[in-house]
Coordinates of C-alpha atoms in Angstrom, one line a residue:
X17 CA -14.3 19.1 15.4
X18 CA -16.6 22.2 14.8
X19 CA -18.4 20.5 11.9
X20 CA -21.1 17.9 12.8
X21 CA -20.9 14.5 11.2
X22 CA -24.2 14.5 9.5
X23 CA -23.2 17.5 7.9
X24 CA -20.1 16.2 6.6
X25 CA -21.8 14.0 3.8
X26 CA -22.5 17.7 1.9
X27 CA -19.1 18.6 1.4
X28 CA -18.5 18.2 -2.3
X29 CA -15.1 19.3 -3.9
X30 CA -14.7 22.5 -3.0
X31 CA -15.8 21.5 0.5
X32 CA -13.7 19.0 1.5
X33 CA -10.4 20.7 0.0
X34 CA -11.7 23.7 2.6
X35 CA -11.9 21.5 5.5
X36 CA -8.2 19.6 4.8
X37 CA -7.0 22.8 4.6
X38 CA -8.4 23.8 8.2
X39 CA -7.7 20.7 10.1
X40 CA -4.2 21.3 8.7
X41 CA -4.1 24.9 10.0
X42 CA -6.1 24.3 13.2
X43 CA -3.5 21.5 13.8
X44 CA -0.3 22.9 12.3
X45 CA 2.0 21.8 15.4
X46 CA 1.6 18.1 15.1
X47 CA 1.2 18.0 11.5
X48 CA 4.8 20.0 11.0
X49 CA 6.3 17.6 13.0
X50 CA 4.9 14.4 10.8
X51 CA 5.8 16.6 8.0
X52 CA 9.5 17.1 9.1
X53 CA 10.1 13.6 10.5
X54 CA 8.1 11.5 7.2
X55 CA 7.1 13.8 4.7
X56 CA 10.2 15.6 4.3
X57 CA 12.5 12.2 3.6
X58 CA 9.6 11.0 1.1
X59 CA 9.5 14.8 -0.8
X60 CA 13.5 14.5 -0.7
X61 CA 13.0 10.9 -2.3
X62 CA 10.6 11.4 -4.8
X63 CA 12.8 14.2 -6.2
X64 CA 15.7 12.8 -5.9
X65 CA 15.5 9.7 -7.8
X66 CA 14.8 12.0 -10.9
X67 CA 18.1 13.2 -10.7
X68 CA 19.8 10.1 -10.0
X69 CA 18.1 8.1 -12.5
X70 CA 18.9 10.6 -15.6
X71 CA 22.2 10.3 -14.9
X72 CA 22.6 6.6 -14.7
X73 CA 20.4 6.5 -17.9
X74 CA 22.7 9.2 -19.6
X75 CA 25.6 6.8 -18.5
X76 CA 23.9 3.6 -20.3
X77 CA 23.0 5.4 -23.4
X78 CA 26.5 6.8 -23.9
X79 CA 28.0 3.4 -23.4
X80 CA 25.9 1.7 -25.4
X81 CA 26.6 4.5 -28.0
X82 CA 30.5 3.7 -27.7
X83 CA 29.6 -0.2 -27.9
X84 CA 27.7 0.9 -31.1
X85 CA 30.6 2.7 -32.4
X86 CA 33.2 0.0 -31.6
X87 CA 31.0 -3.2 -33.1
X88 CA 34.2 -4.0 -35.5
X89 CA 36.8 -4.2 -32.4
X90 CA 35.8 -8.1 -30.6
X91 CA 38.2 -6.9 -27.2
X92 CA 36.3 -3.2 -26.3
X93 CA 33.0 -5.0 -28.2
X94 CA 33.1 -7.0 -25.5
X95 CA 34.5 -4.6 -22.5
X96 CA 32.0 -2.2 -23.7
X97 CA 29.0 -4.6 -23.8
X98 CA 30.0 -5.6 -19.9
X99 CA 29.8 -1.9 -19.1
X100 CA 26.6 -1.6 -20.4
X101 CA 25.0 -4.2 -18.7
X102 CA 26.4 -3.6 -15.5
X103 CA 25.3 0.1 -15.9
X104 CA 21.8 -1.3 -16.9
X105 CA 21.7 -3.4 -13.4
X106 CA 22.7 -0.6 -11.5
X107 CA 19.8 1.8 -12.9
X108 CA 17.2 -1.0 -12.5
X109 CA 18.8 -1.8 -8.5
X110 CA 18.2 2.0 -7.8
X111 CA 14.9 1.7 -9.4
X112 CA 14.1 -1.1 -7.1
X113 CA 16.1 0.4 -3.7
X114 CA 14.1 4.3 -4.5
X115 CA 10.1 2.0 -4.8
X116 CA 11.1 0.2 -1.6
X117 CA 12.4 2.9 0.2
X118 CA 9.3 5.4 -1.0
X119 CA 6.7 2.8 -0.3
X120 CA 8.0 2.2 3.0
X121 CA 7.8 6.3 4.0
X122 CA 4.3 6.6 2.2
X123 CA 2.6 4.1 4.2
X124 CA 4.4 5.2 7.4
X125 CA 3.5 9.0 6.2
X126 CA -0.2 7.7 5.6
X127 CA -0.3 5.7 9.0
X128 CA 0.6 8.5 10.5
X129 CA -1.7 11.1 9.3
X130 CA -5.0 8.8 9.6
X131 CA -4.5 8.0 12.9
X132 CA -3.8 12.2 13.9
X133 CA -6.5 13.0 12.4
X134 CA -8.7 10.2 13.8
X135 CA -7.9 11.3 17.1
X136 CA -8.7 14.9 16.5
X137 CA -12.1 13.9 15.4
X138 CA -12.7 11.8 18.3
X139 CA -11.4 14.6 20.8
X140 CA -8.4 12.3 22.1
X141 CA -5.0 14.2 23.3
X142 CA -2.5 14.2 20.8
X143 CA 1.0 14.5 20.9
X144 CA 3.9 13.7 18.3
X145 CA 5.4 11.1 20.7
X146 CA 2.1 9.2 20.6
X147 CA 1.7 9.1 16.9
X148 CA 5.1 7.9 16.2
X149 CA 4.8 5.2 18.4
X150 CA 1.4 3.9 16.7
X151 CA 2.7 4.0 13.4
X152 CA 4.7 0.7 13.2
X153 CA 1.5 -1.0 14.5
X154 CA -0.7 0.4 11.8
X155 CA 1.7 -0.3 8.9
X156 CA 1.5 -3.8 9.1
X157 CA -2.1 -3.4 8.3
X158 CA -1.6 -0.9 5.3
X159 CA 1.8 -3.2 4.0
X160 CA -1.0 -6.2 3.5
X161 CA -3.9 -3.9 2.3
X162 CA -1.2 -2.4 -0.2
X163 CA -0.1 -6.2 -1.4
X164 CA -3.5 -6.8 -2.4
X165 CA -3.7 -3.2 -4.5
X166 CA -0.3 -4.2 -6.5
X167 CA -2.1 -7.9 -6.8
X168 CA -5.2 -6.1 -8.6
X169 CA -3.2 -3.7 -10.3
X170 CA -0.8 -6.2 -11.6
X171 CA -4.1 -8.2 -12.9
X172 CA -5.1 -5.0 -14.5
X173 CA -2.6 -4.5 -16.2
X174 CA -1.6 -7.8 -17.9
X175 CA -4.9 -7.9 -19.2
X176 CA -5.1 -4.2 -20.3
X177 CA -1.7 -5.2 -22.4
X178 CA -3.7 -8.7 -23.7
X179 CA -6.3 -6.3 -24.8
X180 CA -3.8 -3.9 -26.5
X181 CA -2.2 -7.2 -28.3
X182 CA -5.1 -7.9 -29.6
X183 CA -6.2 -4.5 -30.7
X184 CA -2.9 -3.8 -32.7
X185 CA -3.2 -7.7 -34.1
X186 CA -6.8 -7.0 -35.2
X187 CA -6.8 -3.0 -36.4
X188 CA -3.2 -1.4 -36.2
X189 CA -3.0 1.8 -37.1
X190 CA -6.1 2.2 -39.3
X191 CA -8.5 4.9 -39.0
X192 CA -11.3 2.7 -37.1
X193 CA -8.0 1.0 -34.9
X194 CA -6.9 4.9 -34.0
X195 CA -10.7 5.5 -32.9
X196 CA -10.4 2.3 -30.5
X197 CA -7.5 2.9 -29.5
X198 CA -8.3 6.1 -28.2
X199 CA -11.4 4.5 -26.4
X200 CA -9.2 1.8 -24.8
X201 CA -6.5 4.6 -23.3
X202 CA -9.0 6.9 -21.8
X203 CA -10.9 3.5 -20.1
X204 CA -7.5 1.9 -18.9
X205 CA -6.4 5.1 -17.4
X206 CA -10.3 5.9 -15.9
X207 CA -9.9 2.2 -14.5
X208 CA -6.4 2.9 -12.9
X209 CA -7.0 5.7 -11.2
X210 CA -10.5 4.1 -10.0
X211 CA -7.7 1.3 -8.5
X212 CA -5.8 4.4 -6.7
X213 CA -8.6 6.4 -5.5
X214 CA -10.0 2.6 -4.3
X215 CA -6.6 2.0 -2.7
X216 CA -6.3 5.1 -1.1
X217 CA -9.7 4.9 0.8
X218 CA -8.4 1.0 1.7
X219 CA -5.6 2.3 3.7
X220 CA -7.9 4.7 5.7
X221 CA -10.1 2.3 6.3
X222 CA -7.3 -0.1 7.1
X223 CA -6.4 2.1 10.0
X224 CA -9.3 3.2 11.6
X225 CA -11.5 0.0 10.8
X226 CA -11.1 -3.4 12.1
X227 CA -10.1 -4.9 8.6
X228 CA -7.7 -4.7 6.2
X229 CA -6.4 -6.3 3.1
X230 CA -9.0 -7.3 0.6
X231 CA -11.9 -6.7 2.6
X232 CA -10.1 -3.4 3.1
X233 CA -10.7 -2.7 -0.4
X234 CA -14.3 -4.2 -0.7
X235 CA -15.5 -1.4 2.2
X236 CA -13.5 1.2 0.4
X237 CA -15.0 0.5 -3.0
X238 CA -18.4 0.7 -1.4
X239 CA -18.1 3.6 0.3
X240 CA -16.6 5.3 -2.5
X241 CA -20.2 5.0 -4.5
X242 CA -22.3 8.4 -4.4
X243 CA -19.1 10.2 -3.9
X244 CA -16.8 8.9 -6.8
X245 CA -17.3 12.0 -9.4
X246 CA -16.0 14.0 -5.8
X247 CA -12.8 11.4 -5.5
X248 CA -11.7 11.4 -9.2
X249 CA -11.8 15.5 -9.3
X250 CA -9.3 15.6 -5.8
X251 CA -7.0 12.9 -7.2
X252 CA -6.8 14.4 -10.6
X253 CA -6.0 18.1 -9.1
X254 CA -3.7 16.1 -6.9
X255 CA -2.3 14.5 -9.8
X256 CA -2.3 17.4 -11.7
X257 CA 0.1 19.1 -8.9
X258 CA 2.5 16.4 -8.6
X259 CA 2.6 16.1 -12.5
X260 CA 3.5 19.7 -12.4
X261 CA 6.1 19.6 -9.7
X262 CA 8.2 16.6 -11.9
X263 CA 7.5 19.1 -15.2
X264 CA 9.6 21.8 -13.6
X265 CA 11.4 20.1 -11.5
X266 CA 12.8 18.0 -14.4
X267 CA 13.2 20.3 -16.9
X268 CA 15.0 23.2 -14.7
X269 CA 16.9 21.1 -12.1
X270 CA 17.5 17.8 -13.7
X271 CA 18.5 18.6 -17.3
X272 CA 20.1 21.9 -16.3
X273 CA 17.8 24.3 -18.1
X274 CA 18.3 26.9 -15.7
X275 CA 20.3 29.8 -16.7
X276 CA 22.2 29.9 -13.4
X277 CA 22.7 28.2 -10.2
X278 CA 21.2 30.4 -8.2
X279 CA 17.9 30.4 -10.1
X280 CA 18.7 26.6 -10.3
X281 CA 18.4 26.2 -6.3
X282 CA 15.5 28.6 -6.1
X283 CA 13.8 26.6 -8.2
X284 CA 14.2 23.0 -6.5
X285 CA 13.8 24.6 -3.1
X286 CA 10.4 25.5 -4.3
X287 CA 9.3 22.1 -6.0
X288 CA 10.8 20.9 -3.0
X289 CA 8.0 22.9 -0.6
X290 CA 5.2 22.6 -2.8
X291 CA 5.8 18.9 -2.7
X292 CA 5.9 18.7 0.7
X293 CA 2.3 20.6 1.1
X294 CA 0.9 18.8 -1.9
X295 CA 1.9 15.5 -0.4
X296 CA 0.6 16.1 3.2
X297 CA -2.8 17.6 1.6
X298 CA -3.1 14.6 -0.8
X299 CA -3.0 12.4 2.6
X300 CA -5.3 14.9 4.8
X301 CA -7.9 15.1 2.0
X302 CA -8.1 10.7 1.7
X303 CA -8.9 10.7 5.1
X304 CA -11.3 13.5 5.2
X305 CA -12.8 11.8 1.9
X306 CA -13.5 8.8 4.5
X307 CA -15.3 10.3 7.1
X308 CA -17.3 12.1 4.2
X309 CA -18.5 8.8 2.1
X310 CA -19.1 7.2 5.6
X311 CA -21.4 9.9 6.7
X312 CA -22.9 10.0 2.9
X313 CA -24.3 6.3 3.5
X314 CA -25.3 7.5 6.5
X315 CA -23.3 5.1 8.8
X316 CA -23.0 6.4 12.1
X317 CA -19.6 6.8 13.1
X318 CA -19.2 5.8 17.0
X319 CA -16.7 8.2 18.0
X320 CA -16.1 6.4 21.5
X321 CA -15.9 3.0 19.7
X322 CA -13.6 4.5 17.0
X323 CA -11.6 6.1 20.1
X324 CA -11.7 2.6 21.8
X325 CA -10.3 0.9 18.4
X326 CA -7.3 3.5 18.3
X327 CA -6.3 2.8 21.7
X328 CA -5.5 -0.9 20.8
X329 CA -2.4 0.6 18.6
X330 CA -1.5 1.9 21.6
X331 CA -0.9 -1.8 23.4
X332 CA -4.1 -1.0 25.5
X333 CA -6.0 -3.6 25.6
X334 CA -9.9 -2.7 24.3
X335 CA -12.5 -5.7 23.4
X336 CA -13.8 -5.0 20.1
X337 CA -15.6 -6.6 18.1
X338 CA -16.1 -5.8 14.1
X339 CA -19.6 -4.9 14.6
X340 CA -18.9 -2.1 17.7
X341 CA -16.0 -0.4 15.9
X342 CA -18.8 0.9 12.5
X343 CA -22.2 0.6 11.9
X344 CA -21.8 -1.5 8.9
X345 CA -24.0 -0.4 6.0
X346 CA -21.6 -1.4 3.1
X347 CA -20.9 -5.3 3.8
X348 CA -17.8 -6.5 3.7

């Protein structure tokens, strides 16, 4: 890269959206063919379960509106009331088959990108065969490192919904409980997305460091101090995107609010596309982000040692040891 490492720890949010967007274009070969091969399946996905899962949900609610209907009549009470379970099991299986099946192409997709992008900074040849044959390696380490992010989210969240509990047992919907309950929101979601942003930098760091999993998250939280007004603005443009891609997408595909199907495919063609950028940007930028908190606390990143660690995803054989692969200013 043209860009020197010490230099790196001055991009701010402008600055490190410029650089994605230049290793992107300076590398537009290898990354089209991660983007076709992983990106592509998780963009179709993503958008598809949208569809899918309004109309299973239209299905249960007009069932259970016939079961409501026919509450006097025992035989289709109770015909009805089958149907409207089953169709509730079916839209919670899908739920369940569409996470698993997205969670698997993320972390391939992120594996995938990190470890490109790794080896362009430390000058090693790429090709598409390479990277594809890494990435089942490195998503074992991101699977664990992601366990551990739905383990403190989880924890999160049960006690954000003990402190709500208590909140509308205490106040309710009096003036002073409104005010509060405003103040909780805005904290839980500043502490959520703090948990993304945090989980995000883990999987980097799971791929190009020497740990994963809990300590994965420790290093990531640590290197995320100095820069973390920089993280929240990316995540929340990225946010904004994808919030704006399932706006449209939704209202002019999904519920048929398109005047005509030609407009109608125009339309999710597009969302389609910009999905497809937004997603490999979002995964470009996390990695970038990395290499810019690492050089912020000035830890010197060994490019031959980081070259050496990459090669072990490979099956070559390198000695490392946890020490030779950073310098380790944030300890884990």
């Amino acid at each position: 890269m043209d860009r020197e490492q010490q230099e790196l720890q001055f991009l701010g949010f402008f600055g490190i959206f410029k650089h994605s967007f230049k290793i992107v274009f300076s590398w537009r070969k290898i990354f089209s063919q991660i983007t076709l091969t992983l990106i592509l399946p998780l963009s179709f996905v993503f958008l598809f379960h949208f569809q899918v899962s309004h109309l299973l949900f239209h299905k249960v609610i007009e069932d259970q509106h016939d079961l409501n209907r026919h509450s006097n009549t025992t035989t289709s009470r109770e015909k009805l009331s089958h149907m409207v379970s089953a169709d509730w099991a079916g839209f919670w299986l899908f739920k369940a088959a569409y996470l698993t099946v997205f969670l698997i192409l993320s972390l391939l997709s992120t594996a995938a990108v990190v470890y490109t992008i790794a080896c362009i900074y430390t000058a090693k040849q790429i090709t598409f065969k390479k990277v594809m044959s890494v990435v089942p390696r490195v998503w074992k380490r991101l699977v664990i490192t992601f366990i551990w992010s739905f383990a403190v989210a989880l924890v999160y969240n049960l006690v954000a919904v003990g402190v709500f509990v208590l909140w509308a047992v205490a106040l309710g919907f009096s003036p002073i409980g409104i005010t509060i309950f405003v103040v909780l929101l805005i904290l839980y979601i500043a502490g959520f997305l703090y948990i993304k942003i945090v989980w995000n930098l883990a999987s980097v760091v799971s791929v190009l460091e020497d740990i994963y999993g809990w300590k994965a998250m420790v290093k990531s939280r640590c290197l995320i101090k100095g820069k973390l007004r920089v993280s929240i603005g990316l995540f929340i443009v990225i946010g904004l995107c994808y919030g704006v891609i399932q706006v449209v997408f939704e209202n002019f595909v999904v519920f048929g609010v398109a005047p005509s199907l030609a407009i109608w495919l125009v339309i999710g063609l597009i969302c389609f596309l910009f999905l497809l950028k937004v997603m490999l940007l979002e995964l470009v930028i996390q990695t970038v982000l990395y290499f810019v908190c690492k050089s912020y606390h000035h830890e010197s990143i060994d490019m031959s040692a980081l070259s050496d660690h990459l090669e072990v995803f490979l099956g070559n054989y390198v000695p490392l040891r946890a020490k030779n692969v950073q310098l380790e200013e944030c300890h884990v």
